[in-house]
């Protein structure tokens, strides 16, 4: 796959969420390479109003009041909402003090914003970062299928194949919460890169890596260190990993330096019927089905390179 390292315009669709907050800071810090057009918020780790409040708080930490934050769908397309407060805490941003946001949400619904922003952008110009359940974008695509051609690439955190699930034995949280939306994304025909648990479970925190954020001496480095000190307990206890997997920041890391990642172009279908395996990402790694390729599935990372890029990038923030 050819990787163009020019400046990209991105929209980040998110459910902050501890690792989402770090992904947002990573993106906002990389202003030389990423123009963040907006942050759109979806229900996922916590209900949408709490996730939206958290996005506003993170925007304040980065001192980027000009970047609009839109609240979006309060529940998945078909299913009831499943949240992950056991992982991210009741606030969604466990471990750090949350102030009253300095400014409010942008007027309007995130789905309307997505449709209008995409329709008014040139073809193939916007990169969409999906780091929560895909509900907002799926709703936009159902309402306005023509927006697909405005998108250059979707880069999403979701799914698992070599690694087992983190919410059921076979399903990863973002895909499990809204499998119907995720499957729409996979079958949309839009260029799609996926950062699944297979890779994020290789991007683990360690005490040394966390300390490096603290040592930056800036507000955002300190917020990240505080979040990461509480983050990961759930995964360490339940999945036997040695640190907290930095899922969502892998999306931004991939955009900034794809040479840190390895993957394969494959066909992926999301299970939406079976109760037992709902939300499983069925990856045809060896091309057995001859189904058309629809995703670039990442399964490896230079974790030291990734943490060093993340640390040095957030060093630019207040
Ligand atoms: C994903 O689920 C959420 O809890 C995280 O923020 C991440 O987007 C990992 O499965
Ligand atoms: Ca997330």
PDB file of C-alpha atoms and ligand atoms in Angstrom:
ATOM      1  CA  UNK A   1       0.000   0.000   0.000  1.00  0.00           C
ATOM      2  CA  UNK A   2       1.206   3.488  -0.922  1.00  0.00           C
ATOM      3  CA  UNK A   3       1.281   5.889   2.006  1.00  0.00           C
ATOM      4  CA  UNK A   4       1.120   9.596   1.324  1.00  0.00           C
ATOM      5  CA  UNK A   5       2.570  11.634   4.141  1.00  0.00           C
ATOM      6  CA  UNK A   6       1.038  14.959   3.185  1.00  0.00           C
ATOM      7  CA  UNK A   7      -1.123  16.990   5.561  1.00  0.00           C
ATOM      8  CA  UNK A   8      -4.526  15.428   6.073  1.00  0.00           C
ATOM      9  CA  UNK A   9      -7.835  16.956   7.071  1.00  0.00           C
ATOM     10  CA  UNK A  10      -9.430  14.680   9.645  1.00  0.00           C
ATOM     11  CA  UNK A  11     -12.652  14.387  11.592  1.00  0.00           C
ATOM     12  CA  UNK A  12     -12.342  12.379  14.796  1.00  0.00           C
ATOM     13  CA  UNK A  13     -15.471  10.472  15.831  1.00  0.00           C
ATOM     14  CA  UNK A  14     -15.003   9.395  19.421  1.00  0.00           C
ATOM     15  CA  UNK A  15     -16.506   8.280  22.771  1.00  0.00           C
ATOM     16  CA  UNK A  16     -14.008   9.611  25.357  1.00  0.00           C
ATOM     17  CA  UNK A  17     -12.939   7.292  27.037  1.00  0.00           C
ATOM     18  CA  UNK A  18      -9.416   7.352  28.502  1.00  0.00           C
ATOM     19  CA  UNK A  19      -7.577   6.162  25.385  1.00  0.00           C
ATOM     20  CA  UNK A  20      -9.820   8.368  23.221  1.00  0.00           C
ATOM     21  CA  UNK A  21      -8.672  11.400  25.243  1.00  0.00           C
ATOM     22  CA  UNK A  22      -5.043  10.537  24.530  1.00  0.00           C
ATOM     23  CA  UNK A  23      -5.830  10.013  20.827  1.00  0.00           C
ATOM     24  CA  UNK A  24      -7.467  13.464  20.720  1.00  0.00           C
ATOM     25  CA  UNK A  25      -4.440  15.097  22.348  1.00  0.00           C
ATOM     26  CA  UNK A  26      -2.138  13.252  19.915  1.00  0.00           C
ATOM     27  CA  UNK A  27      -4.140  14.545  16.923  1.00  0.00           C
ATOM     28  CA  UNK A  28      -4.439  18.108  18.239  1.00  0.00           C
ATOM     29  CA  UNK A  29      -0.698  18.206  18.942  1.00  0.00           C
ATOM     30  CA  UNK A  30       0.170  17.171  15.378  1.00  0.00           C
ATOM     31  CA  UNK A  31      -1.203  20.357  13.791  1.00  0.00           C
ATOM     32  CA  UNK A  32       1.607  20.408  11.211  1.00  0.00           C
ATOM     33  CA  UNK A  33       0.321  17.119   9.742  1.00  0.00           C
ATOM     34  CA  UNK A  34      -3.333  16.881  10.784  1.00  0.00           C
ATOM     35  CA  UNK A  35      -5.961  19.563  10.428  1.00  0.00           C
ATOM     36  CA  UNK A  36      -8.674  18.499  12.858  1.00  0.00           C
ATOM     37  CA  UNK A  37     -11.863  19.826  11.209  1.00  0.00           C
ATOM     38  CA  UNK A  38     -14.094  18.717  14.093  1.00  0.00           C
ATOM     39  CA  UNK A  39     -14.611  16.227  16.867  1.00  0.00           C
ATOM     40  CA  UNK A  40     -17.882  14.295  16.713  1.00  0.00           C
ATOM     41  CA  UNK A  41     -19.016  12.366  19.752  1.00  0.00           C
ATOM     42  CA  UNK A  42     -20.932   9.118  19.990  1.00  0.00           C
ATOM     43  CA  UNK A  43     -22.304   6.986  22.827  1.00  0.00           C
ATOM     44  CA  UNK A  44     -19.944   4.152  23.700  1.00  0.00           C
ATOM     45  CA  UNK A  45     -17.589   4.017  26.647  1.00  0.00           C
ATOM     46  CA  UNK A  46     -20.012   6.316  28.476  1.00  0.00           C
ATOM     47  CA  UNK A  47     -23.380   7.860  27.502  1.00  0.00           C
ATOM     48  CA  UNK A  48     -23.095  10.523  24.827  1.00  0.00           C
ATOM     49  CA  UNK A  49     -23.591  13.557  27.081  1.00  0.00           C
ATOM     50  CA  UNK A  50     -20.732  12.465  29.354  1.00  0.00           C
ATOM     51  CA  UNK A  51     -18.527  11.615  26.368  1.00  0.00           C
ATOM     52  CA  UNK A  52     -19.241  15.048  24.864  1.00  0.00           C
ATOM     53  CA  UNK A  53     -18.365  16.786  28.149  1.00  0.00           C
ATOM     54  CA  UNK A  54     -15.098  14.831  28.206  1.00  0.00           C
ATOM     55  CA  UNK A  55     -14.260  15.873  24.634  1.00  0.00           C
ATOM     56  CA  UNK A  56     -14.758  19.526  25.643  1.00  0.00           C
ATOM     57  CA  UNK A  57     -12.462  19.069  28.648  1.00  0.00           C
ATOM     58  CA  UNK A  58      -9.752  17.502  26.485  1.00  0.00           C
ATOM     59  CA  UNK A  59     -10.084  20.332  23.955  1.00  0.00           C
ATOM     60  CA  UNK A  60      -9.465  22.771  26.822  1.00  0.00           C
ATOM     61  CA  UNK A  61      -6.343  20.888  27.942  1.00  0.00           C
ATOM     62  CA  UNK A  62      -4.967  21.245  24.406  1.00  0.00           C
ATOM     63  CA  UNK A  63      -6.097  24.885  24.243  1.00  0.00           C
ATOM     64  CA  UNK A  64      -7.868  24.448  20.895  1.00  0.00           C
ATOM     65  CA  UNK A  65     -11.163  26.358  21.402  1.00  0.00           C
ATOM     66  CA  UNK A  66     -11.550  26.806  17.630  1.00  0.00           C
ATOM     67  CA  UNK A  67     -12.154  23.109  17.001  1.00  0.00           C
ATOM     68  CA  UNK A  68     -15.904  22.382  17.137  1.00  0.00           C
ATOM     69  CA  UNK A  69     -17.246  19.461  19.146  1.00  0.00           C
ATOM     70  CA  UNK A  70     -20.603  18.005  18.035  1.00  0.00           C
ATOM     71  CA  UNK A  71     -22.672  15.552  20.045  1.00  0.00           C
ATOM     72  CA  UNK A  72     -24.143  12.676  18.077  1.00  0.00           C
ATOM     73  CA  UNK A  73     -26.126   9.472  18.460  1.00  0.00           C
ATOM     74  CA  UNK A  74     -27.136   8.474  21.996  1.00  0.00           C
ATOM     75  CA  UNK A  75     -27.480   4.775  21.119  1.00  0.00           C
ATOM     76  CA  UNK A  76     -26.490   2.256  18.444  1.00  0.00           C
ATOM     77  CA  UNK A  77     -28.497   1.793  15.230  1.00  0.00           C
ATOM     78  CA  UNK A  78     -30.342  -1.330  16.365  1.00  0.00           C
ATOM     79  CA  UNK A  79     -29.180  -2.561  19.755  1.00  0.00           C
ATOM     80  CA  UNK A  80     -29.349  -1.034  23.207  1.00  0.00           C
ATOM     81  CA  UNK A  81     -26.242   0.808  24.356  1.00  0.00           C
ATOM     82  CA  UNK A  82     -23.516  -1.130  26.169  1.00  0.00           C
ATOM     83  CA  UNK A  83     -21.033   1.128  28.002  1.00  0.00           C
ATOM     84  CA  UNK A  84     -17.546   0.461  29.410  1.00  0.00           C
ATOM     85  CA  UNK A  85     -17.532   2.309  32.722  1.00  0.00           C
ATOM     86  CA  UNK A  86     -15.832  -0.720  34.269  1.00  0.00           C
ATOM     87  CA  UNK A  87     -12.823   0.099  32.086  1.00  0.00           C
ATOM     88  CA  UNK A  88     -12.830   3.928  31.895  1.00  0.00           C
ATOM     89  CA  UNK A  89     -14.510   4.801  35.206  1.00  0.00           C
ATOM     90  CA  UNK A  90     -17.887   6.424  35.810  1.00  0.00           C
ATOM     91  CA  UNK A  91     -16.787   9.758  34.353  1.00  0.00           C
ATOM     92  CA  UNK A  92     -15.194   8.025  31.364  1.00  0.00           C
ATOM     93  CA  UNK A  93     -11.904   9.720  32.224  1.00  0.00           C
ATOM     94  CA  UNK A  94     -10.897   8.050  35.454  1.00  0.00           C
ATOM     95  CA  UNK A  95      -7.705   9.190  37.148  1.00  0.00           C
ATOM     96  CA  UNK A  96      -7.718  12.872  36.284  1.00  0.00           C
ATOM     97  CA  UNK A  97      -9.524  16.004  37.504  1.00  0.00           C
ATOM     98  CA  UNK A  98     -12.268  17.165  35.127  1.00  0.00           C
ATOM     99  CA  UNK A  99     -13.006  20.901  35.183  1.00  0.00           C
ATOM    100  CA  UNK A 100     -16.200  22.560  33.969  1.00  0.00           C
ATOM    101  CA  UNK A 101     -15.576  23.001  30.203  1.00  0.00           C
ATOM    102  CA  UNK A 102     -14.638  26.554  29.179  1.00  0.00           C
ATOM    103  CA  UNK A 103     -17.069  26.470  26.248  1.00  0.00           C
ATOM    104  CA  UNK A 104     -19.991  24.388  25.071  1.00  0.00           C
ATOM    105  CA  UNK A 105     -20.818  22.113  22.182  1.00  0.00           C
ATOM    106  CA  UNK A 106     -21.258  23.330  18.623  1.00  0.00           C
ATOM    107  CA  UNK A 107     -24.914  23.721  17.625  1.00  0.00           C
ATOM    108  CA  UNK A 108     -26.438  20.863  15.654  1.00  0.00           C
ATOM    109  CA  UNK A 109     -26.222  17.095  15.571  1.00  0.00           C
ATOM    110  CA  UNK A 110     -22.976  15.302  14.713  1.00  0.00           C
ATOM    111  CA  UNK A 111     -24.668  13.322  11.928  1.00  0.00           C
ATOM    112  CA  UNK A 112     -25.904  16.537  10.258  1.00  0.00           C
ATOM    113  CA  UNK A 113     -22.451  18.050  10.660  1.00  0.00           C
ATOM    114  CA  UNK A 114     -20.841  14.986   9.029  1.00  0.00           C
ATOM    115  CA  UNK A 115     -23.202  15.122   6.063  1.00  0.00           C
ATOM    116  CA  UNK A 116     -22.819  18.883   5.531  1.00  0.00           C
ATOM    117  CA  UNK A 117     -19.047  18.915   6.079  1.00  0.00           C
ATOM    118  CA  UNK A 118     -18.483  15.993   3.715  1.00  0.00           C
ATOM    119  CA  UNK A 119     -20.818  17.370   1.038  1.00  0.00           C
ATOM    120  CA  UNK A 120     -18.988  20.687   1.076  1.00  0.00           C
ATOM    121  CA  UNK A 121     -15.539  19.053   0.776  1.00  0.00           C
ATOM    122  CA  UNK A 122     -13.765  17.981  -2.412  1.00  0.00           C
ATOM    123  CA  UNK A 123     -13.912  14.310  -3.418  1.00  0.00           C
ATOM    124  CA  UNK A 124     -11.472  12.090  -1.583  1.00  0.00           C
ATOM    125  CA  UNK A 125     -10.380  14.846   0.780  1.00  0.00           C
ATOM    126  CA  UNK A 126     -11.433  13.939   4.331  1.00  0.00           C
ATOM    127  CA  UNK A 127      -9.925  11.247   6.523  1.00  0.00           C
ATOM    128  CA  UNK A 128     -12.403   9.941   9.067  1.00  0.00           C
ATOM    129  CA  UNK A 129     -10.981   8.574  12.309  1.00  0.00           C
ATOM    130  CA  UNK A 130     -13.496   6.257  13.979  1.00  0.00           C
ATOM    131  CA  UNK A 131     -12.371   5.500  17.529  1.00  0.00           C
ATOM    132  CA  UNK A 132     -15.727   4.639  19.081  1.00  0.00           C
ATOM    133  CA  UNK A 133     -18.754   2.686  17.848  1.00  0.00           C
ATOM    134  CA  UNK A 134     -19.391   3.640  14.183  1.00  0.00           C
ATOM    135  CA  UNK A 135     -22.997   4.783  14.743  1.00  0.00           C
ATOM    136  CA  UNK A 136     -22.615   8.453  13.745  1.00  0.00           C
ATOM    137  CA  UNK A 137     -20.946   7.743  10.444  1.00  0.00           C
ATOM    138  CA  UNK A 138     -23.245   4.823   9.618  1.00  0.00           C
ATOM    139  CA  UNK A 139     -26.253   7.088  10.224  1.00  0.00           C
ATOM    140  CA  UNK A 140     -24.711   9.715   7.931  1.00  0.00           C
ATOM    141  CA  UNK A 141     -24.109   7.092   5.255  1.00  0.00           C
ATOM    142  CA  UNK A 142     -27.683   5.785   5.466  1.00  0.00           C
ATOM    143  CA  UNK A 143     -29.090   9.290   5.188  1.00  0.00           C
ATOM    144  CA  UNK A 144     -26.671  10.554   2.537  1.00  0.00           C
ATOM    145  CA  UNK A 145     -24.861   7.729   0.694  1.00  0.00           C
ATOM    146  CA  UNK A 146     -23.284  10.312  -1.642  1.00  0.00           C
ATOM    147  CA  UNK A 147     -20.950  11.474   1.168  1.00  0.00           C
ATOM    148  CA  UNK A 148     -18.861   8.299   0.724  1.00  0.00           C
ATOM    149  CA  UNK A 149     -16.952   9.704  -2.221  1.00  0.00           C
ATOM    150  CA  UNK A 150     -15.796  12.749  -0.247  1.00  0.00           C
ATOM    151  CA  UNK A 151     -13.793  10.493   2.029  1.00  0.00           C
ATOM    152  CA  UNK A 152     -10.146   9.803   1.347  1.00  0.00           C
ATOM    153  CA  UNK A 153      -9.855   7.038   3.928  1.00  0.00           C
ATOM    154  CA  UNK A 154     -11.474   5.764   7.089  1.00  0.00           C
ATOM    155  CA  UNK A 155      -9.013   4.751   9.778  1.00  0.00           C
ATOM    156  CA  UNK A 156     -10.818   2.914  12.556  1.00  0.00           C
ATOM    157  CA  UNK A 157      -9.976   1.246  15.833  1.00  0.00           C
ATOM    158  CA  UNK A 158     -12.072  -1.876  16.074  1.00  0.00           C
ATOM    159  CA  UNK A 159     -12.319  -5.604  15.797  1.00  0.00           C
ATOM    160  CA  UNK A 160      -9.998  -8.485  16.531  1.00  0.00           C
ATOM    161  CA  UNK A 161      -8.856 -11.620  14.739  1.00  0.00           C
ATOM    162  CA  UNK A 162      -5.593 -13.041  16.153  1.00  0.00           C
ATOM    163  CA  UNK A 163      -6.414 -11.664  19.608  1.00  0.00           C
ATOM    164  CA  UNK A 164      -9.638 -12.733  21.279  1.00  0.00           C
ATOM    165  CA  UNK A 165     -12.372 -10.272  22.144  1.00  0.00           C
ATOM    166  CA  UNK A 166     -12.368  -7.787  25.006  1.00  0.00           C
ATOM    167  CA  UNK A 167     -16.130  -7.707  25.616  1.00  0.00           C
ATOM    168  CA  UNK A 168     -17.168 -11.211  24.537  1.00  0.00           C
ATOM    169  CA  UNK A 169     -14.816 -14.083  23.703  1.00  0.00           C
ATOM    170  CA  UNK A 170     -14.914 -13.059  20.033  1.00  0.00           C
ATOM    171  CA  UNK A 171     -15.895  -9.386  19.899  1.00  0.00           C
ATOM    172  CA  UNK A 172     -14.044  -6.125  20.416  1.00  0.00           C
ATOM    173  CA  UNK A 173     -15.950  -3.304  22.172  1.00  0.00           C
ATOM    174  CA  UNK A 174     -16.427  -0.731  19.355  1.00  0.00           C
ATOM    175  CA  UNK A 175     -17.702  -3.332  16.899  1.00  0.00           C
ATOM    176  CA  UNK A 176     -19.746  -5.183  19.528  1.00  0.00           C
ATOM    177  CA  UNK A 177     -21.573  -2.038  20.660  1.00  0.00           C
ATOM    178  CA  UNK A 178     -22.812  -1.295  17.146  1.00  0.00           C
ATOM    179  CA  UNK A 179     -22.108  -4.273  14.868  1.00  0.00           C
ATOM    180  CA  UNK A 180     -24.650  -3.110  12.285  1.00  0.00           C
ATOM    181  CA  UNK A 181     -22.926   0.263  11.973  1.00  0.00           C
ATOM    182  CA  UNK A 182     -19.487  -1.349  11.818  1.00  0.00           C
ATOM    183  CA  UNK A 183     -20.580  -3.713   9.077  1.00  0.00           C
ATOM    184  CA  UNK A 184     -21.922  -0.779   7.045  1.00  0.00           C
ATOM    185  CA  UNK A 185     -18.481   0.806   7.297  1.00  0.00           C
ATOM    186  CA  UNK A 186     -16.750  -2.419   6.221  1.00  0.00           C
ATOM    187  CA  UNK A 187     -19.110  -2.880   3.261  1.00  0.00           C
ATOM    188  CA  UNK A 188     -19.098   0.813   2.227  1.00  0.00           C
ATOM    189  CA  UNK A 189     -16.382   0.494  -0.401  1.00  0.00           C
ATOM    190  CA  UNK A 190     -14.532   3.448   1.165  1.00  0.00           C
ATOM    191  CA  UNK A 191     -10.764   2.873   1.602  1.00  0.00           C
ATOM    192  CA  UNK A 192     -10.508   1.493   5.124  1.00  0.00           C
ATOM    193  CA  UNK A 193      -7.593   0.857   7.472  1.00  0.00           C
ATOM    194  CA  UNK A 194      -8.320  -1.019  10.698  1.00  0.00           C
ATOM    195  CA  UNK A 195      -6.343  -0.992  13.939  1.00  0.00           C
ATOM    196  CA  UNK A 196      -7.781  -4.009  15.799  1.00  0.00           C
ATOM    197  CA  UNK A 197      -6.919  -5.493  19.186  1.00  0.00           C
ATOM    198  CA  UNK A 198      -4.345  -7.610  17.308  1.00  0.00           C
ATOM    199  CA  UNK A 199      -2.145  -4.530  17.129  1.00  0.00           C
ATOM    200  CA  UNK A 200      -3.332  -2.424  20.074  1.00  0.00           C
ATOM    201  CA  UNK A 201      -2.507  -5.252  22.471  1.00  0.00           C
ATOM    202  CA  UNK A 202       1.092  -4.809  21.308  1.00  0.00           C
ATOM    203  CA  UNK A 203       1.038  -1.088  22.243  1.00  0.00           C
ATOM    204  CA  UNK A 204       1.057  -1.545  26.004  1.00  0.00           C
ATOM    205  CA  UNK A 205       1.844   0.998  28.694  1.00  0.00           C
ATOM    206  CA  UNK A 206       4.770   0.368  31.012  1.00  0.00           C
ATOM    207  CA  UNK A 207       5.806   2.364  34.089  1.00  0.00           C
ATOM    208  CA  UNK A 208       8.766   3.759  32.112  1.00  0.00           C
ATOM    209  CA  UNK A 209       6.559   4.842  29.206  1.00  0.00           C
ATOM    210  CA  UNK A 210       4.075   6.501  31.592  1.00  0.00           C
ATOM    211  CA  UNK A 211       6.860   8.306  33.443  1.00  0.00           C
ATOM    212  CA  UNK A 212       8.064   9.861  30.186  1.00  0.00           C
ATOM    213  CA  UNK A 213       4.713  11.645  29.825  1.00  0.00           C
ATOM    214  CA  UNK A 214       4.959  12.941  33.389  1.00  0.00           C
ATOM    215  CA  UNK A 215       8.478  14.194  32.757  1.00  0.00           C
ATOM    216  CA  UNK A 216       7.337  16.358  29.843  1.00  0.00           C
ATOM    217  CA  UNK A 217       6.322  18.891  32.495  1.00  0.00           C
ATOM    218  CA  UNK A 218       3.335  20.211  30.513  1.00  0.00           C
ATOM    219  CA  UNK A 219      -0.366  20.066  31.448  1.00  0.00           C
ATOM    220  CA  UNK A 220      -1.237  17.508  28.768  1.00  0.00           C
ATOM    221  CA  UNK A 221       1.702  15.227  29.550  1.00  0.00           C
ATOM    222  CA  UNK A 222       0.664  15.265  33.182  1.00  0.00           C
ATOM    223  CA  UNK A 223      -3.010  14.535  32.284  1.00  0.00           C
ATOM    224  CA  UNK A 224      -1.893  11.585  30.140  1.00  0.00           C
ATOM    225  CA  UNK A 225       0.326  10.232  32.922  1.00  0.00           C
ATOM    226  CA  UNK A 226      -2.545  10.514  35.412  1.00  0.00           C
ATOM    227  CA  UNK A 227      -4.989   8.779  33.061  1.00  0.00           C
ATOM    228  CA  UNK A 228      -2.535   6.003  32.236  1.00  0.00           C
ATOM    229  CA  UNK A 229      -1.761   5.378  35.892  1.00  0.00           C
ATOM    230  CA  UNK A 230      -5.402   4.363  36.361  1.00  0.00           C
ATOM    231  CA  UNK A 231      -5.866   2.942  32.831  1.00  0.00           C
ATOM    232  CA  UNK A 232      -5.158  -0.663  32.029  1.00  0.00           C
ATOM    233  CA  UNK A 233      -6.065  -2.264  35.364  1.00  0.00           C
ATOM    234  CA  UNK A 234      -9.102  -3.889  33.770  1.00  0.00           C
ATOM    235  CA  UNK A 235      -7.061  -5.332  30.879  1.00  0.00           C
ATOM    236  CA  UNK A 236      -4.186  -6.451  33.092  1.00  0.00           C
ATOM    237  CA  UNK A 237      -6.605  -8.276  35.424  1.00  0.00           C
ATOM    238  CA  UNK A 238      -8.842  -9.766  32.728  1.00  0.00           C
ATOM    239  CA  UNK A 239      -6.635 -10.438  29.731  1.00  0.00           C
ATOM    240  CA  UNK A 240      -3.246 -11.170  31.271  1.00  0.00           C
ATOM    241  CA  UNK A 241      -1.576  -8.332  29.347  1.00  0.00           C
ATOM    242  CA  UNK A 242       1.303  -6.532  31.060  1.00  0.00           C
ATOM    243  CA  UNK A 243       0.066  -2.983  30.577  1.00  0.00           C
ATOM    244  CA  UNK A 244      -2.804  -0.886  29.284  1.00  0.00           C
ATOM    245  CA  UNK A 245      -3.345  -1.192  25.496  1.00  0.00           C
ATOM    246  CA  UNK A 246      -3.368   2.279  23.909  1.00  0.00           C
ATOM    247  CA  UNK A 247      -6.054   1.372  21.364  1.00  0.00           C
ATOM    248  CA  UNK A 248      -7.298   4.651  19.931  1.00  0.00           C
ATOM    249  CA  UNK A 249      -3.963   6.539  19.765  1.00  0.00           C
ATOM    250  CA  UNK A 250      -2.817   3.834  17.307  1.00  0.00           C
ATOM    251  CA  UNK A 251      -5.180   5.414  14.743  1.00  0.00           C
ATOM    252  CA  UNK A 252      -3.397   8.753  14.999  1.00  0.00           C
ATOM    253  CA  UNK A 253       0.019   7.064  15.157  1.00  0.00           C
ATOM    254  CA  UNK A 254      -0.797   5.258  11.925  1.00  0.00           C
ATOM    255  CA  UNK A 255      -1.712   8.529  10.182  1.00  0.00           C
ATOM    256  CA  UNK A 256       1.472  10.215  11.349  1.00  0.00           C
ATOM    257  CA  UNK A 257       3.878   7.365  10.657  1.00  0.00           C
ATOM    258  CA  UNK A 258       2.463   4.322   8.845  1.00  0.00           C
ATOM    259  CA  UNK A 259       5.958   2.835   8.672  1.00  0.00           C
ATOM    260  CA  UNK A 260       5.527   1.901  12.357  1.00  0.00           C
ATOM    261  CA  UNK A 261       2.768  -0.574  11.395  1.00  0.00           C
ATOM    262  CA  UNK A 262       2.409  -3.767   9.347  1.00  0.00           C
ATOM    263  CA  UNK A 263      -0.751  -5.360   7.995  1.00  0.00           C
ATOM    264  CA  UNK A 264      -2.457  -7.147   5.143  1.00  0.00           C
ATOM    265  CA  UNK A 265      -5.233  -6.285   2.695  1.00  0.00           C
ATOM    266  CA  UNK A 266      -8.120  -8.636   3.449  1.00  0.00           C
ATOM    267  CA  UNK A 267     -11.875  -9.123   3.382  1.00  0.00           C
ATOM    268  CA  UNK A 268     -13.709  -8.484   6.644  1.00  0.00           C
ATOM    269  CA  UNK A 269     -17.366  -9.124   7.470  1.00  0.00           C
ATOM    270  CA  UNK A 270     -18.976  -8.345  10.820  1.00  0.00           C
ATOM    271  CA  UNK A 271     -21.286 -10.938  12.393  1.00  0.00           C
ATOM    272  CA  UNK A 272     -24.632  -9.237  12.987  1.00  0.00           C
ATOM    273  CA  UNK A 273     -26.993 -12.235  13.302  1.00  0.00           C
ATOM    274  CA  UNK A 274     -25.691 -14.702  15.865  1.00  0.00           C
ATOM    275  CA  UNK A 275     -26.241 -13.949  19.544  1.00  0.00           C
ATOM    276  CA  UNK A 276     -23.244 -16.099  20.429  1.00  0.00           C
ATOM    277  CA  UNK A 277     -20.734 -14.388  18.161  1.00  0.00           C
ATOM    278  CA  UNK A 278     -22.348 -10.972  17.666  1.00  0.00           C
ATOM    279  CA  UNK A 279     -19.793  -8.363  16.621  1.00  0.00           C
ATOM    280  CA  UNK A 280     -17.107 -10.848  15.619  1.00  0.00           C
ATOM    281  CA  UNK A 281     -14.926  -9.493  12.815  1.00  0.00           C
ATOM    282  CA  UNK A 282     -14.573 -12.398  10.401  1.00  0.00           C
ATOM    283  CA  UNK A 283     -11.236 -11.705   8.717  1.00  0.00           C
ATOM    284  CA  UNK A 284     -10.342 -13.761   5.656  1.00  0.00           C
ATOM    285  CA  UNK A 285      -6.610 -13.572   6.383  1.00  0.00           C
ATOM    286  CA  UNK A 286      -5.693 -16.280   3.882  1.00  0.00           C
ATOM    287  CA  UNK A 287      -8.138 -15.332   1.132  1.00  0.00           C
ATOM    288  CA  UNK A 288     -10.163 -18.531   1.513  1.00  0.00           C
ATOM    289  CA  UNK A 289     -13.524 -17.063   0.530  1.00  0.00           C
ATOM    290  CA  UNK A 290     -12.371 -15.051  -2.488  1.00  0.00           C
ATOM    291  CA  UNK A 291     -14.542 -12.220  -1.159  1.00  0.00           C
ATOM    292  CA  UNK A 292     -13.338  -8.825  -2.375  1.00  0.00           C
ATOM    293  CA  UNK A 293     -10.717  -7.043  -0.300  1.00  0.00           C
ATOM    294  CA  UNK A 294     -12.312  -4.270   1.748  1.00  0.00           C
ATOM    295  CA  UNK A 295      -9.814  -3.398   4.468  1.00  0.00           C
ATOM    296  CA  UNK A 296      -6.168  -2.961   5.330  1.00  0.00           C
ATOM    297  CA  UNK A 297      -5.954  -4.937   8.596  1.00  0.00           C
ATOM    298  CA  UNK A 298      -3.023  -3.952  10.800  1.00  0.00           C
ATOM    299  CA  UNK A 299      -1.536  -6.637  13.009  1.00  0.00           C
ATOM    300  CA  UNK A 300       1.897  -5.391  14.058  1.00  0.00           C
ATOM    301  CA  UNK A 301       3.507  -2.255  15.474  1.00  0.00           C
ATOM    302  CA  UNK A 302       6.911  -0.907  16.442  1.00  0.00           C
ATOM    303  CA  UNK A 303       5.705  -0.133  19.972  1.00  0.00           C
ATOM    304  CA  UNK A 304       8.834   1.746  21.073  1.00  0.00           C
ATOM    305  CA  UNK A 305       8.654   3.902  17.946  1.00  0.00           C
ATOM    306  CA  UNK A 306       4.962   4.534  18.544  1.00  0.00           C
ATOM    307  CA  UNK A 307       5.400   5.604  22.204  1.00  0.00           C
ATOM    308  CA  UNK A 308       8.332   7.791  21.298  1.00  0.00           C
ATOM    309  CA  UNK A 309       6.283   9.529  18.543  1.00  0.00           C
ATOM    310  CA  UNK A 310       3.333   9.996  20.910  1.00  0.00           C
ATOM    311  CA  UNK A 311       5.493  11.411  23.706  1.00  0.00           C
ATOM    312  CA  UNK A 312       7.425  13.793  21.494  1.00  0.00           C
ATOM    313  CA  UNK A 313       4.221  14.992  19.770  1.00  0.00           C
ATOM    314  CA  UNK A 314       2.253  15.750  22.955  1.00  0.00           C
ATOM    315  CA  UNK A 315       5.334  17.610  24.246  1.00  0.00           C
ATOM    316  CA  UNK A 316       4.203  20.450  21.925  1.00  0.00           C
ATOM    317  CA  UNK A 317       0.931  20.952  23.823  1.00  0.00           C
ATOM    318  CA  UNK A 318       0.399  23.258  26.807  1.00  0.00           C
TER     319      UNK A 318
HETATM  320  C1  LIG B   1     -12.026   0.316  22.219  1.00  0.00           C
HETATM  321  O1  LIG B   1     -13.097   0.283  23.156  1.00  0.00           O
HETATM  322  C2  LIG B   1     -13.053   1.401  23.982  1.00  0.00           C
HETATM  323  O2  LIG B   1     -13.243   1.049  25.312  1.00  0.00           O
HETATM  324  C3  LIG B   1     -11.738   2.080  23.726  1.00  0.00           C
HETATM  325  O3  LIG B   1     -11.864   3.482  23.846  1.00  0.00           O
HETATM  326  C4  LIG B   1     -11.384   1.670  22.332  1.00  0.00           C
HETATM  327  O4  LIG B   1     -11.922   2.563  21.380  1.00  0.00           O
HETATM  328  C5  LIG B   1     -11.104  -0.841  22.492  1.00  0.00           C
HETATM  329  O5  LIG B   1     -11.787  -2.039  22.380  1.00  0.00           O
HETATM  330 CA1  LIG B   2     -12.842   4.709  21.987  1.00  0.00          CA
END
